[in-house]
Coordinates of C-alpha atoms in Angstrom, one line a residue:
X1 CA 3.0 85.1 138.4
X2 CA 2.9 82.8 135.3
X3 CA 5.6 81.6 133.6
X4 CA 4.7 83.8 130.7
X5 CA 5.6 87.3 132.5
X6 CA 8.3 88.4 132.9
X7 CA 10.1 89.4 136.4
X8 CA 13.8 90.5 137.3
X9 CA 16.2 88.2 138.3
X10 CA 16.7 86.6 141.7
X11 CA 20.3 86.8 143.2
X12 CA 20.9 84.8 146.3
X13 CA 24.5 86.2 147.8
X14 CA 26.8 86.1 150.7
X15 CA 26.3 81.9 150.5
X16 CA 28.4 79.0 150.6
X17 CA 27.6 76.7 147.8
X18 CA 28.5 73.3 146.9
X19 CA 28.1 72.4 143.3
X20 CA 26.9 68.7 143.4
X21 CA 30.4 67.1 142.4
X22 CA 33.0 69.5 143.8
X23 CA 35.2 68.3 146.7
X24 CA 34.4 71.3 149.0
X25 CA 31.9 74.2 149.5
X26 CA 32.5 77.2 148.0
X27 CA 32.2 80.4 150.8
X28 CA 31.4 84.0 150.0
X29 CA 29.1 83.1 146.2
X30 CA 26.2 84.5 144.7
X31 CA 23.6 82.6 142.3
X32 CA 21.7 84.3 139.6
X33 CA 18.4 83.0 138.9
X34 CA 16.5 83.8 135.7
X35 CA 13.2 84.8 135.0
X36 CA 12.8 80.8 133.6
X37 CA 13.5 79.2 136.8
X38 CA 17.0 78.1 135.5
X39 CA 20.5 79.6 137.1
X40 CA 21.8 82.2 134.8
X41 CA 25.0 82.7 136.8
X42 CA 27.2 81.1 140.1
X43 CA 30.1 82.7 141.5
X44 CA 32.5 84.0 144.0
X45 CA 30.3 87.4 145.0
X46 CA 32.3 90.1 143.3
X47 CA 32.3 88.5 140.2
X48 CA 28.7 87.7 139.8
X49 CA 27.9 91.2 141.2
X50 CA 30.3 92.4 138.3
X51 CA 28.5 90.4 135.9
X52 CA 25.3 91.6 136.8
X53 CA 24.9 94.5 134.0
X54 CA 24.0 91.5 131.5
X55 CA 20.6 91.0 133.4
X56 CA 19.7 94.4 134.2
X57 CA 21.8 95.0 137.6
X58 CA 18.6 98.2 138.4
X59 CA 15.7 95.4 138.4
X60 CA 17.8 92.5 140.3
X61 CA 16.6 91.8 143.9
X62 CA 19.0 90.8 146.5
X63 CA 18.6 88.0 148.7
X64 CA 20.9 87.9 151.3
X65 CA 21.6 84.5 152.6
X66 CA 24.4 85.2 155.3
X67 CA 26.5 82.7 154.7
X68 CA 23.7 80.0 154.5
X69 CA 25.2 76.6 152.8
X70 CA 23.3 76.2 149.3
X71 CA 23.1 72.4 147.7
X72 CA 21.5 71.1 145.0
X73 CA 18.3 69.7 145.2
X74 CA 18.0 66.2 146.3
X75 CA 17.7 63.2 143.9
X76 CA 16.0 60.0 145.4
X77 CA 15.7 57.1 142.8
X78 CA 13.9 54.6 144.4
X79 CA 10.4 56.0 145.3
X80 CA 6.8 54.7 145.3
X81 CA 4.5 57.2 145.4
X82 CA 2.0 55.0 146.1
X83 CA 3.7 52.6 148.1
X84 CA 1.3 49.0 149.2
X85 CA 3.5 47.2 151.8
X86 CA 1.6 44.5 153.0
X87 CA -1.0 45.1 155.8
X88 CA -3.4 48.2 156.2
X89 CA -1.1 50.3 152.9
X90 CA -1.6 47.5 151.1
X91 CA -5.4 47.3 151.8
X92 CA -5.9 50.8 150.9
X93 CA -4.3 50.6 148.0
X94 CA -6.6 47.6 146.5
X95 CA -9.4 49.8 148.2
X96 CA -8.6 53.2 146.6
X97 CA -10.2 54.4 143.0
X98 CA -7.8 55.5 140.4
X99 CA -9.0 59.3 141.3
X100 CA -8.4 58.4 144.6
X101 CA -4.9 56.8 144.3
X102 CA -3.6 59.6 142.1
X103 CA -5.0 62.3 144.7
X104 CA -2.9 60.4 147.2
X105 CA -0.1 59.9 145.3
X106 CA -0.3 64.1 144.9
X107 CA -0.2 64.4 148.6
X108 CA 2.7 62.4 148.9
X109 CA 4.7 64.1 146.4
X110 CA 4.1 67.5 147.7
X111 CA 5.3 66.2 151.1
X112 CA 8.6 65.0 149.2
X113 CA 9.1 68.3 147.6
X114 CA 9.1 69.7 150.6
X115 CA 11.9 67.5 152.2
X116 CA 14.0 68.6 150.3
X117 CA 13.5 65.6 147.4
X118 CA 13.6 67.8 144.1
X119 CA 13.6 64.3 141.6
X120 CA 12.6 61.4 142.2
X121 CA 12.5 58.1 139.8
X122 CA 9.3 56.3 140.3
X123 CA 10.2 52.0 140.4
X124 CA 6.9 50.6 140.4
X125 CA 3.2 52.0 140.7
X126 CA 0.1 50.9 139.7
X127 CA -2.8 51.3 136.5
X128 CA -0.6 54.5 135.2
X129 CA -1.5 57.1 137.8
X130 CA 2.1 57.6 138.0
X131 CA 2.0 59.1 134.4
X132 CA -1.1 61.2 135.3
X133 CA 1.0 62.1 137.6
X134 CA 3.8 63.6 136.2
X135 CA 2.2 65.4 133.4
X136 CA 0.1 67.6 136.3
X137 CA 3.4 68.4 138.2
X138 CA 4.9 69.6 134.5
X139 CA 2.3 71.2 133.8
X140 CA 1.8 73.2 137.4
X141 CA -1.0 72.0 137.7
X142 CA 0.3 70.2 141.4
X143 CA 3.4 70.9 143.5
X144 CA 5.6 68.1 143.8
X145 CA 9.3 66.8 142.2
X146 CA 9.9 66.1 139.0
X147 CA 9.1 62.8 137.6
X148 CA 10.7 59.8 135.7
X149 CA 9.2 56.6 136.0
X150 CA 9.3 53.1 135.3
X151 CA 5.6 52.7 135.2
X152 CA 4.6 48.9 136.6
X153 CA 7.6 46.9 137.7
X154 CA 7.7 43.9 135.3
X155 CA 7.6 40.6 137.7
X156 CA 6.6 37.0 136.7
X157 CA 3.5 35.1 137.4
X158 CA 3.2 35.2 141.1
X159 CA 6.4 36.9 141.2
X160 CA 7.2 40.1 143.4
X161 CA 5.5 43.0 143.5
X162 CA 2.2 40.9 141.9
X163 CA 0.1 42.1 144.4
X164 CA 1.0 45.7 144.4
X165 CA 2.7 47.4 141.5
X166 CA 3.9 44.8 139.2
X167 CA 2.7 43.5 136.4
X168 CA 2.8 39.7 135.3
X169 CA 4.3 38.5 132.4
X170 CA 6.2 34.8 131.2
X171 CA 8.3 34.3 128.7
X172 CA 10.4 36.1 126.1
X173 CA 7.4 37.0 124.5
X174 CA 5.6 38.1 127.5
X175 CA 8.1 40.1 128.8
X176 CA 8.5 41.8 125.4
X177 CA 4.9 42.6 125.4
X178 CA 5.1 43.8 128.9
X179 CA 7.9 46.2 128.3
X180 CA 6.5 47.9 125.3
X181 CA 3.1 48.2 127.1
X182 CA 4.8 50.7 129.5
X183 CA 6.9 52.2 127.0
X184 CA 3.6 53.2 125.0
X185 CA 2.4 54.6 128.0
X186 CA 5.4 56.9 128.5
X187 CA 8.1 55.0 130.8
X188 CA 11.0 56.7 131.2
X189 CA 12.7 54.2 132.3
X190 CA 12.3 49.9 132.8
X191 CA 12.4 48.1 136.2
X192 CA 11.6 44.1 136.4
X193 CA 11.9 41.8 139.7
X194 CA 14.1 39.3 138.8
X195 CA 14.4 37.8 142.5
X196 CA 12.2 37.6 145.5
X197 CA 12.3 40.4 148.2
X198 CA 11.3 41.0 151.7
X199 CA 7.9 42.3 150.7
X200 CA 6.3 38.8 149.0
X201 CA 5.2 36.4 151.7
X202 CA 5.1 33.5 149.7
X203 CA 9.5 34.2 148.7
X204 CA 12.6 34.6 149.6
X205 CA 14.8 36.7 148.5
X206 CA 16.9 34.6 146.7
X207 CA 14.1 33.2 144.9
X208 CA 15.1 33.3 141.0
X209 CA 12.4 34.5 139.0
X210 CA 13.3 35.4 135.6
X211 CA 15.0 32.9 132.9
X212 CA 17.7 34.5 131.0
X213 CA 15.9 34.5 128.0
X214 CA 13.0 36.4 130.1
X215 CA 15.9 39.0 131.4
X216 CA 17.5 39.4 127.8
X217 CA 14.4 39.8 126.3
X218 CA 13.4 43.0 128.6
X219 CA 16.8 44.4 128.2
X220 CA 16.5 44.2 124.4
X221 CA 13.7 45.7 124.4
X222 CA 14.1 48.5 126.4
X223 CA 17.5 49.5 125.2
X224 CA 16.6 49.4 121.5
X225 CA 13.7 51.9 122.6
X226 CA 16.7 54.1 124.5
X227 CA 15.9 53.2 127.9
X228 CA 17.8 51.9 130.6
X229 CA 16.5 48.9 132.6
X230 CA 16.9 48.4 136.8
X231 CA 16.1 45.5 138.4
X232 CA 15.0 44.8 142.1
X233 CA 17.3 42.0 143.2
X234 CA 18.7 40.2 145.9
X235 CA 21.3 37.4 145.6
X236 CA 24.4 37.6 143.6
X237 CA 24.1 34.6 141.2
X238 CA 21.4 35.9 140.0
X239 CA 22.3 39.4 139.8
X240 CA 25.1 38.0 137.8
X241 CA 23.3 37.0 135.3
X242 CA 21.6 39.9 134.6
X243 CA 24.8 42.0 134.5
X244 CA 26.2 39.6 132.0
X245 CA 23.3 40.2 129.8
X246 CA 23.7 44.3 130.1
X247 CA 21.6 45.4 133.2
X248 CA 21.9 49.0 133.7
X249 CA 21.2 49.1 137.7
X250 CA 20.9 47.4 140.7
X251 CA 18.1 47.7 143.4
X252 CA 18.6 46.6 147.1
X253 CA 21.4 44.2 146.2
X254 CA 20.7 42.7 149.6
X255 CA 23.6 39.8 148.8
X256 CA 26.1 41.3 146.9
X257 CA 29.6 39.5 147.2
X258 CA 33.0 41.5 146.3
X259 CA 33.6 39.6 143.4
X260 CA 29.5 40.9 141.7
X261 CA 30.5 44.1 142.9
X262 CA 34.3 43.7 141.2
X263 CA 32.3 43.0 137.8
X264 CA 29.8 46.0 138.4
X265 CA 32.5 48.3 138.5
X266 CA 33.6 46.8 135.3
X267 CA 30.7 46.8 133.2
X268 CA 29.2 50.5 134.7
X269 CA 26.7 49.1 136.5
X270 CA 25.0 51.1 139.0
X271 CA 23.9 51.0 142.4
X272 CA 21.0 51.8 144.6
X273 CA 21.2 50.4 148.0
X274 CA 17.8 51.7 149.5
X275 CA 20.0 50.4 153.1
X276 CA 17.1 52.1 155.0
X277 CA 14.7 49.5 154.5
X278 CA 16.4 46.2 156.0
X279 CA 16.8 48.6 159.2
X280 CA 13.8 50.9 159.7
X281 CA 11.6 48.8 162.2
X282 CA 10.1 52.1 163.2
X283 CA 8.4 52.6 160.0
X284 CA 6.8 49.2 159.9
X285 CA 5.3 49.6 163.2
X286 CA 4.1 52.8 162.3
X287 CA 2.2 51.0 159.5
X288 CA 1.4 47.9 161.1
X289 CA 3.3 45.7 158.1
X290 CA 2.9 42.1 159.2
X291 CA 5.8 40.5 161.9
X292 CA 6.6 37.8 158.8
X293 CA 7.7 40.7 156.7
X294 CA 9.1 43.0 159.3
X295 CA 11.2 39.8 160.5
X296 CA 12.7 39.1 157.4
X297 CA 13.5 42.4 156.4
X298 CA 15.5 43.1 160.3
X299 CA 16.9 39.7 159.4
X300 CA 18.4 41.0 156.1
X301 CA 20.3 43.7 157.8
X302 CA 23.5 42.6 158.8
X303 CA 24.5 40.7 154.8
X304 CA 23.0 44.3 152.7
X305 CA 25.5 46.3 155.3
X306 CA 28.1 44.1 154.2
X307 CA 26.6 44.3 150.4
X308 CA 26.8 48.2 150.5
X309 CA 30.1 48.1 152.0
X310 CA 31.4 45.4 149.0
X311 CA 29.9 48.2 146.7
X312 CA 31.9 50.8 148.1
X313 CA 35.1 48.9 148.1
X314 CA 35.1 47.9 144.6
X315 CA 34.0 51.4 143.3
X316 CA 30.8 50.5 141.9
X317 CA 28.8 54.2 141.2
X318 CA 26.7 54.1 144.1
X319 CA 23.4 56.2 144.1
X320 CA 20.9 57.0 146.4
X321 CA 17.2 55.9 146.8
X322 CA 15.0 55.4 150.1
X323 CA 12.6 53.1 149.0
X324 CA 10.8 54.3 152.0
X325 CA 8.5 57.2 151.4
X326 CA 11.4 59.9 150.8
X327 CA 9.3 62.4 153.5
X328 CA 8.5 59.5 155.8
X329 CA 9.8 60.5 159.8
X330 CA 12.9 57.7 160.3
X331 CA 15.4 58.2 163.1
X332 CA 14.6 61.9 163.8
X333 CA 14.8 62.9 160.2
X334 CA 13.3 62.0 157.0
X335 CA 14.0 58.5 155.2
X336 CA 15.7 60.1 152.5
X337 CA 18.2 62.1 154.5
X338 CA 18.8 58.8 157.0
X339 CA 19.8 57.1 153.9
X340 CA 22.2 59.2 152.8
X341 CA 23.6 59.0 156.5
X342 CA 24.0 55.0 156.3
X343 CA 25.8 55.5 153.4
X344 CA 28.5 57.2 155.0
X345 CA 28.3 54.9 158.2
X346 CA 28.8 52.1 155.8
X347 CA 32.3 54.0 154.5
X348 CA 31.1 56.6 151.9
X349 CA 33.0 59.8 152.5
X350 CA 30.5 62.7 152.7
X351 CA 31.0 63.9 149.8
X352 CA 30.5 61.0 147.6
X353 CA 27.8 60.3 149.3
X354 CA 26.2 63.5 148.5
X355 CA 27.0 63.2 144.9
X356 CA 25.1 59.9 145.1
X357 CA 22.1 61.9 146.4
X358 CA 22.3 64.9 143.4
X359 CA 24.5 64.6 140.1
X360 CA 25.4 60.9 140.3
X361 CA 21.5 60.3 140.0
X362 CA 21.0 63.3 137.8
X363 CA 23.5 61.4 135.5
X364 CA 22.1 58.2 135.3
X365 CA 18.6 59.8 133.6
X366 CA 20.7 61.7 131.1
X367 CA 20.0 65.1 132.9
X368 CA 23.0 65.8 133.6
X369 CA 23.7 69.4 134.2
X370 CA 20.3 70.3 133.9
X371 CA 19.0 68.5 137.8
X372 CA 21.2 67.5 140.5
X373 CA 24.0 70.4 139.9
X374 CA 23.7 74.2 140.9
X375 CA 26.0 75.4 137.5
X376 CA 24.8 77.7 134.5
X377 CA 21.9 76.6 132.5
X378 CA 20.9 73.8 135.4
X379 CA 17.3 74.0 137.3
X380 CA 17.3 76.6 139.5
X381 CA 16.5 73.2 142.8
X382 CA 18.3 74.2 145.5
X383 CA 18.2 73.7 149.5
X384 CA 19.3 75.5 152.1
X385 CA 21.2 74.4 155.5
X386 CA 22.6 76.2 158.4
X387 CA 25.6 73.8 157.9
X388 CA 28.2 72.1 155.6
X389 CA 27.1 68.8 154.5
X390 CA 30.4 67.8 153.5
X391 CA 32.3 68.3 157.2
X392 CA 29.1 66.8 158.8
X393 CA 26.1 64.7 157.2
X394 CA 23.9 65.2 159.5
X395 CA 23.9 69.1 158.4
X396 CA 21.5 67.8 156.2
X397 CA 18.9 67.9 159.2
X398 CA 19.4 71.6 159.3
X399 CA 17.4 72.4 156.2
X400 CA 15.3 75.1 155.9
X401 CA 14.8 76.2 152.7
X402 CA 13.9 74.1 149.4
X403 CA 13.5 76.0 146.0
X404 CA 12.6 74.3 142.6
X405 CA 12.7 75.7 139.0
X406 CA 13.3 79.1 141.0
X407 CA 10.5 79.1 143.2
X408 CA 10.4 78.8 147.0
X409 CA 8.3 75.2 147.9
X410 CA 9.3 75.7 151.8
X411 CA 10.7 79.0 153.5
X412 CA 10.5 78.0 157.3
X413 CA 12.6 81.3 158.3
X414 CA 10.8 83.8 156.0
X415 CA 14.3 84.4 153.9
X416 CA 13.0 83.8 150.2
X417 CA 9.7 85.7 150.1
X418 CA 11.0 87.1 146.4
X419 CA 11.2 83.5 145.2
X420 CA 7.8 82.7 146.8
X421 CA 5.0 82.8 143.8
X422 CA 7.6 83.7 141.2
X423 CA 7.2 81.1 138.4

């Protein structure tokens, strides 16, 4: 059915719901869905069921959940669609025509629809296929999560990411030029390396890269266009720096001390740990990344624990991104719902752990209330569990059920056929 017809309501009842920011699940609600994929109404059951004359109670259909748990869909903000580790994905990248790399990149996003990943924010991919993209999944035209990107990552000559996604600039000047180039092709958002990582052979990742008049000049630039500015980064002087200057967010973090984290919290900086990927040997076997990069990434582990759990104890807004593949298989579950799992191994509570996985992320790209949250007026994304995330993480391995814009992406029990088709 196209979005242009018309069709009656949806009403999911007899659920438990969790709103994206509340302290507990709710039992015994109903949710409303509206012809435009948005919720038109969330409730304790009676009431909703009262309410229900204001959308035409006759032409409503009835879903019954029984007693399924409902969440928000997932927000990952550290994704690369077209992710070139070093090694055989690396190869293929460099191999692949830009048809090819954005048919890829299509297949991977329908996978991470269908984990459960409803939004994701794109940190680095390569000659704009990203953007291409994005306008096919708004436009239908290809199933997969909604889209805000950063377009290249912004690195230094030789500087990280050079051989994958990044693009090479020096200099004030440079870097200005560098940040408007992806702000005329549509960024949503700025990202720019300003430290080594564990992904550049020929770094370390507390390798300085960017001058603070290189740093400045990107975070001028972008915030006098409106747009926030990330940065991959590793050790804390250097971080420090680039929060002094008005950095927006923090990726990795892998040497965080208490006293960065201390002025984070301050100065609203935000978060993303992406703690999967100093731990997830598994993954680079699977893809055959070379031993030099796998052993400095294992090696990492132990001091980006002890970053997260710095973060945590000074309150810096923590949110969550994989920077694996969001879908990939990790530890009998996907990356993105192992990642959310550290988090509360590292001392996150459950439920602020799920917040940093739906609204907290939903807030950092000004959408708040419209992604990230199941309340009036928000994006009908929604998963479905056999279990309450919030007494047990690991009910997040129970999914069964992802909806987005009011429209079933995965059914694997058969419950939603009336949401399957209906946008």
């Amino acid at each position: 059915m196209s979005t242009s017809e018309a069709r009656e309501p949806i009403v999911l009842t007899h659920c438990t719901v969790w709103d994206g920011s509340a302290a507990a699940t709710q039992a015994d609600q109903s949710i409303v869905i509206g012809a435009d994929g948005t919720i038109e109404a969330i409730g304790p059951h009676a009431e909703v069921l009262a309410r229900l004359g204001e959308y035409g109670a006759s032409a409503a259909t009835h879903v019954d959940l029984a007693g399924a748990v409902v969440i928000p869909g997932l927000v990952n903000m550290h994704v690369h669609l077209g992710l070139g580790l070093p090694g055989p994905m690396q190869d293929a990248l460099h191999g692949s025509s830009d048809a090819e790399l954005v048919l890829r990149m299509a297949g991977n996003a329908r996978e991470v629809l269908q984990a459960g990943v409803t939004t994701v924010r794109l940190v680095g991919e390569t000659r704009y296929t990203d953007m291409a993209l994005r306008t096919a999944i708004t436009h239908g035209a290809v199933d997969g999560p909604r889209i805000f990107t950063a377009g290249h990552a912004l690195c230094c000559t030789g500087g990280h990411g050079h051989d994958s996604d990044g693009l090479e600039a020096d200099g004030a000047d440079g870097f200005t030029h560098a940040t408007r180039a992806q702000l005329r092709a549509g960024a949503d958002l700025i990202k720019v390396c300003i430290s080594g990582g564990i992904a550049g052979e020929h770094e370390s990742i507390d390798t300085p890269q960017l001058t603070d008049e290189e740093m400045a000049a990107v975070l001028r630039t972008a915030h006098d266009w409106g747009r926030k500015v990330t940065a991959h980064a590793g050790p804390a002087p250097v971080i420090t720096r680039a929060v002094e200057l008005g950095l927006d967010c923090v990726e990795h973090g892998y040497e965080l001390t208490r006293e960065l984290c201390d002025l984070m919290a301050a100065r609203g900086v935000s978060y993303v740990p992406t703690i999967t990927v100093s731990r997830c040997e598994e993954f680079f076997r699977a893809n055959q990344v070379p031993e030099w990069m796998m052993n400095r990434a294992l090696a990492a582990g132990p001091r980006h624990w002890e970053s997260l759990q710095h973060a945590i104890a000074a309150g810096v807004e923590i949110i969550m991104g994989s920077d694996m593949p969001p879908q990939a298989p990790f530890d009998g579950t996907t990356a993105t719902v192992r990642e959310i799992e550290f988090m509360v191994e590292a001392g996150m509570s459950p439920q602020a752990a799920m917040v940093s996985a739906t609204s907290a992320g939903a807030n950092w790209l000004g959408r708040a209330g419209e992604i990230g949250a199941l309340v009036p007026g928000a994006a009908a994304d929604l998963l479905v569990l056999d279990s309450d995330p919030l007494a047990d993480i690991s009910a997040l391995r129970s999914m069964h059920a992802v909806v987005q814009a009011g429209r079933a992406v995965r059914d694997d029990r058969g419950m939603l056929h009336a949401l399957t088709g209906s946008l």
